[in-house]
C-alpha positions as a printed Julia matrix, in Angstrom:
380×3 Matrix{Float64}:
 62.07  180.8    82.96
 63.64  177.39   83.6
 64.34  178.4    87.21
 60.77  179.58   87.69
 59.37  176.31   86.34
 61.61  174.32   88.65
 60.54  176.5    91.58
 56.88  175.9    90.64
 57.48  172.1    90.74
 59.26  172.42   94.1
 56.28  174.36   95.45
 53.98  171.5    94.44
 55.95  169.28   96.85
 54.6   171.43   99.71
 51.06  170.2    99.07
 50.11  167.73  101.85
 49.6   164.7    99.6
 52.92  165.22   97.82
 55.15  165.23  100.91
 55.67  161.45  100.7
 56.49  159.09   97.85
 53.26  158.11   96.07
 54.32  154.46   96.0
 56.22  153.53   99.18
 55.51  156.49  101.47
 59.15  157.55  101.93
 59.39  161.18  103.11
 60.64  164.06  100.9
 60.34  162.62   97.39
 62.47  164.52   94.89
 61.61  162.68   91.69
 58.4   162.8    89.68
 56.62  160.86   86.98
 55.49  163.58   84.61
 53.22  161.18   82.67
 51.38  159.93   85.78
 51.58  163.19   87.74
 53.06  161.69   90.93
 55.99  162.58   93.19
 58.19  159.6    94.07
 61.45  158.76   95.86
 64.73  157.94   94.12
 64.31  154.22   94.77
 60.81  154.03   93.26
 61.86  156.26   90.33
 64.24  153.46   89.27
 61.27  151.08   89.03
 59.25  153.65   87.05
 62.14  153.86   84.54
 61.57  150.16   83.8
 58.01  150.82   82.59
 58.64  153.69   80.12
 55.43  152.93   78.22
 53.52  154.03   81.35
 55.82  156.35   83.27
 58.53  158.87   82.42
 60.52  160.37   85.28
 62.46  163.54   86.05
 64.39  164.89   88.99
 62.46  167.7    90.64
 65.69  169.58   91.42
 68.12  168.71   88.64
 66.15  168.33   85.4
 64.65  170.99   83.15
 60.85  171.21   83.19
 58.56  172.31   80.37
 55.53  174.48   81.06
 53.06  171.75   80.01
 54.74  169.24   82.36
 54.53  171.66   85.3
 50.83  172.24   84.57
 50.21  168.48   84.36
 51.87  167.94   87.77
 49.84  170.82   89.24
 46.53  169.4    88.0
 47.33  165.86   89.21
 49.56  165.01   92.2
 49.72  162.07   94.61
 46.22  162.35   96.08
 44.56  162.42   92.66
 46.66  159.45   91.48
 45.79  157.5    94.61
 42.08  158.14   94.09
 42.37  156.76   90.58
 44.99  154.0    90.68
 44.28  152.73   94.22
 40.5   153.02   94.23
 39.92  149.26   94.66
 42.92  147.9    96.58
 41.72  144.88   98.63
 42.19  145.28  102.39
 44.53  142.28  102.51
 46.8   143.42   99.65
 50.27  144.27  100.93
 51.21  147.93  100.51
 55.01  148.21  100.61
 57.0   150.56  102.84
 60.43  152.13  102.13
 62.16  149.28  103.98
 60.58  146.5   101.89
 62.5   144.56   99.26
 62.71  145.74   95.64
 60.35  142.99   94.44
 57.39  144.06   96.62
 57.76  147.69   95.6
 58.18  146.84   91.91
 55.11  144.6    91.76
 52.99  147.16   93.63
 54.0   149.85   91.13
 53.38  147.56   88.14
 50.04  146.38   89.59
 48.93  149.99   90.07
 49.99  151.73   86.87
 50.88  149.07   84.3
 48.27  146.36   84.97
 45.78  148.73   86.67
 44.64  145.94   89.01
 43.08  148.37   91.46
 40.9   150.05   88.84
 39.62  146.75   87.4
 38.92  144.24   90.25
 38.52  141.33   87.8
 42.33  141.5    87.4
 42.69  140.58   91.1
 41.5   137.0    90.55
 44.99  135.4    90.96
 45.08  136.35   94.66
 41.43  136.8    95.61
 39.74  133.65   94.24
 40.28  131.62   97.44
 42.12  128.89   95.54
 45.49  128.87   93.84
 47.76  126.15   92.52
 51.06  126.14   90.68
 54.71  125.13   90.76
 57.28  126.85   92.95
 60.97  126.18   93.54
 61.35  124.79   97.06
 64.61  124.38   98.92
 65.36  120.76   99.8
 66.0   120.0   103.45
 68.97  117.7   103.03
 71.14  119.19  100.31
 69.84  122.74   99.99
 69.01  122.33   96.29
 65.85  123.95   94.94
 63.36  121.54   93.37
 60.11  122.26   91.54
 57.11  121.35   93.71
 53.38  121.66   93.19
 51.67  123.94   95.74
 47.94  124.25   96.39
 46.33  126.96   98.51
 42.74  126.28   99.43
 40.77  128.61  101.69
 37.96  126.03  101.91
 40.35  123.61  103.65
 42.21  126.45  105.41
 45.57  125.13  104.21
 48.59  125.52  101.96
 49.82  122.11  100.74
 52.71  120.93   98.65
 53.34  117.66   96.84
 56.68  115.95   96.21
 55.46  114.35   92.98
 53.0   115.62   90.39
 50.93  112.43   90.64
 51.1   112.19   94.44
 47.69  111.66   96.05
 48.83  112.83   99.49
 50.6   116.13  100.16
 54.1   116.11  101.68
 53.01  118.86  104.08
 49.77  120.57  105.08
 50.3   124.06  106.51
 47.3   125.45  108.34
 46.42  129.04  107.35
 45.71  129.71  111.04
 49.4   129.5   112.0
 51.07  130.46  108.72
 53.36  133.41  108.09
 55.13  134.47  104.89
 57.93  137.01  104.61
 60.25  137.92  101.73
 63.89  137.06  102.56
 65.84  137.6    99.32
 69.3   137.92  100.93
 68.86  134.84  103.1
 67.43  132.68  100.3
 69.88  133.99   97.7
 67.16  134.89   95.17
 65.45  138.29   94.73
 62.04  136.55   94.81
 62.78  134.36   97.86
 59.88  133.84  100.28
 60.16  132.2   103.71
 56.99  130.47  104.88
 56.75  129.59  108.57
 54.12  127.29  110.02
 53.47  125.19  113.12
 53.72  121.43  113.17
 53.12  119.71  116.51
 53.54  123.18  118.05
 57.07  123.52  116.69
 57.94  126.22  114.17
 58.91  124.93  110.72
 60.26  126.83  107.73
 60.1   126.32  104.0
 61.95  128.49  101.47
 60.45  129.04   98.03
 60.7   131.29   94.98
 59.33  131.71   91.46
 61.35  133.22   88.6
 58.42  135.49   87.76
 58.09  138.36   90.26
 54.35  138.76   89.68
 53.74  135.07   90.39
 55.46  135.01   93.78
 53.87  138.3    94.89
 50.47  136.93   93.81
 51.16  133.86   95.99
 52.12  136.15   98.88
 48.9   138.18   98.56
 46.81  135.0    98.1
 48.24  133.76  101.44
 47.39  137.12  103.03
 43.84  136.92  101.58
 43.39  133.43  103.04
 44.63  134.63  106.45
 42.31  137.65  106.22
 39.23  135.53  105.53
 40.2   133.04  108.25
 40.61  135.87  110.81
 37.3   137.49  109.78
 35.57  134.26  110.81
 37.73  133.76  113.94
 37.2   137.36  115.16
 33.74  138.37  113.86
 33.7   141.69  115.72
 37.09  142.9   114.48
 37.44  145.56  111.78
 39.9   145.49  108.87
 42.27  147.82  110.75
 42.59  145.21  113.54
 43.05  142.25  111.2
 45.37  143.58  108.48
 48.48  143.83  110.75
 48.0   140.12  111.61
 48.07  138.85  107.99
 51.84  138.53  107.67
 54.75  139.89  109.64
 58.42  140.5   109.18
 60.68  139.14  111.9
 61.34  141.57  114.74
 65.04  140.73  114.65
 67.43  138.1   113.3
 71.12  137.5   113.84
 73.83  135.58  115.67
 74.12  135.33  119.45
 75.81  132.82  121.71
 73.71  130.74  124.09
 74.31  128.3   126.91
 72.21  125.46  128.3
 69.77  125.43  131.24
 72.42  124.65  133.89
 74.69  127.41  132.51
 77.71  125.17  133.14
 78.29  124.11  129.52
 80.05  126.42  127.07
 78.31  129.07  125.01
 77.54  128.11  121.4
 77.01  130.47  118.48
 73.52  130.13  117.0
 71.34  132.0   114.5
 68.32  133.53  116.26
 64.99  134.65  114.81
 62.52  136.63  116.91
 59.03  136.06  115.55
 56.36  137.74  117.65
 56.83  136.12  121.11
 58.88  133.15  119.88
 62.66  133.38  119.97
 63.88  130.49  117.79
 67.44  129.38  117.27
 69.08  127.47  114.46
 72.58  126.22  113.8
 72.91  128.63  110.89
 70.89  131.03  108.76
 69.86  129.46  105.5
 72.58  131.26  103.57
 75.36  129.86  105.77
 77.5   126.86  104.88
 74.9   124.42  106.29
 71.27  124.39  105.16
 69.0   125.87  107.8
 67.27  123.15  109.76
 63.69  122.71  108.66
 62.67  123.35  112.23
 64.24  125.25  115.07
 66.83  123.64  117.37
 64.98  125.28  120.22
 62.52  128.02  121.05
 62.05  130.4   123.95
 58.64  131.91  124.65
 58.82  135.53  125.81
 55.76  136.51  127.81
 54.78  139.79  129.44
 56.09  141.39  132.62
 52.71  140.7   134.27
 53.44  137.0   133.76
 56.89  137.18  135.34
 59.2   137.84  132.35
 62.03  140.39  132.49
 64.96  141.33  130.27
 68.27  142.37  131.83
 71.47  143.81  130.39
 74.48  141.65  131.23
 75.02  138.23  132.87
 74.63  136.94  136.42
 77.97  137.56  138.29
 79.58  134.11  138.0
 78.9   133.5   134.28
 81.77  131.97  132.3
 82.45  130.43  128.92
 81.14  133.11  126.59
 83.38  134.46  123.82
 81.29  137.54  123.11
 81.27  140.22  125.82
 77.78  141.77  125.7
 75.34  139.75  127.77
 71.56  139.55  127.94
 69.57  137.65  130.57
 65.93  136.75  129.98
 64.21  135.81  133.21
 61.13  133.58  132.77
 58.94  132.09  135.52
 60.86  128.8   135.14
 64.49  129.69  134.48
 67.01  132.23  133.18
 68.2   132.23  129.56
 71.65  133.72  128.91
 72.77  135.14  125.56
 75.97  136.86  124.45
 76.2   139.45  121.65
 79.28  140.37  119.65
 78.72  144.13  119.69
 77.02  146.63  121.94
 74.67  147.72  119.16
 73.57  144.07  118.65
 72.92  143.85  122.37
 70.91  147.09  122.29
 68.76  145.92  119.35
 68.06  142.49  120.85
 67.18  143.98  124.26
 64.79  146.41  122.53
 63.09  143.53  120.63
 62.73  141.46  123.82
 61.55  144.47  125.84
 58.84  145.15  123.26
 57.42  141.66  123.84
 57.7   141.92  127.64
 55.95  145.32  127.71
 52.99  144.07  125.66
 50.16  142.42  127.64
 49.51  138.82  126.61
 46.49  137.85  124.49
 44.28  134.95  125.66
 45.55  132.66  122.87
 49.17  133.43  123.86
 48.63  131.85  127.29
 47.91  128.56  125.51
 51.18  128.86  123.58
 53.03  129.65  126.81
 51.52  126.58  128.51
 52.75  124.4   125.65
 56.29  125.78  126.03
 56.26  124.9   129.75
 55.7   121.25  128.86
 58.45  121.14  126.23
 61.46  118.95  127.07
């Protein structure tokens, strides 16, 4: 009997909606919540264990199943749960993938099943009201210490602001929603709730690093920033549908890591720098934030990577006479103005960087990207 019940549960996995984790979309889930009636992956099952008042989990293959539990799974399943628990997810709300950090997946699961935010839209006020203020820990530029700072997000002004003192009349920085990006970087920031916010000031990319001890708070901030971007883009691109706008709300970096670089004349030595590829901007810093020196608030330099139609190419290796690099695996980026040379420590690093650059080069440029490119041409 026990074997038959387990086989019956395994057969339920063959139903189309059950072939992926109900929460993060990972393929071949082999755990289940027998109180919610969903099939989930091992990673998400760990989060479900932390909310036992809502969800109780079992292994599909290893645990014993009771008849009533099998029947419950059969009459529910991932599609039915989605129809109920995700019926009112706002377009801008971030739905995590298997590669996202623990925090994003945990807060999505808690929002769905524990707080039921997507059944009762009035619970979405913290990130959909168009205004949000509160205190966040912000990393100081000079000594790397985190200090409590007041942040205000206002869609009406199209900006995220922060203040160095509670009674300050003027903000220390005003970050325009138009150019703002937010991405969770727990390992880099050294806190599981660490968020990196990137914005443009005088056409240079700047970073701030923030966190909140409460996971719900920082994810609410993240989704409030996405909501503000969504509403800004709806006005900026009136003809665009949600499917066009949602991928533009926030983005993870295409690639980050160390490479060596040399200067424009290619006669000086190669220096090791931390590189971040963000859309078409390749930025470099002395160090990642988690290194021995605090990451510079803004990039040491940036390279714009345009499309092949505009005269950009990516080549494996160096020009023949190149000297002074310690790392053997070269990459040359040819732009209309000059060549940029980079050295990678390993062949797999080289392969990954070339793929990231090639992706940018193969993509035709958007009208607004020509303006960014023109600015880069006039940079010192």
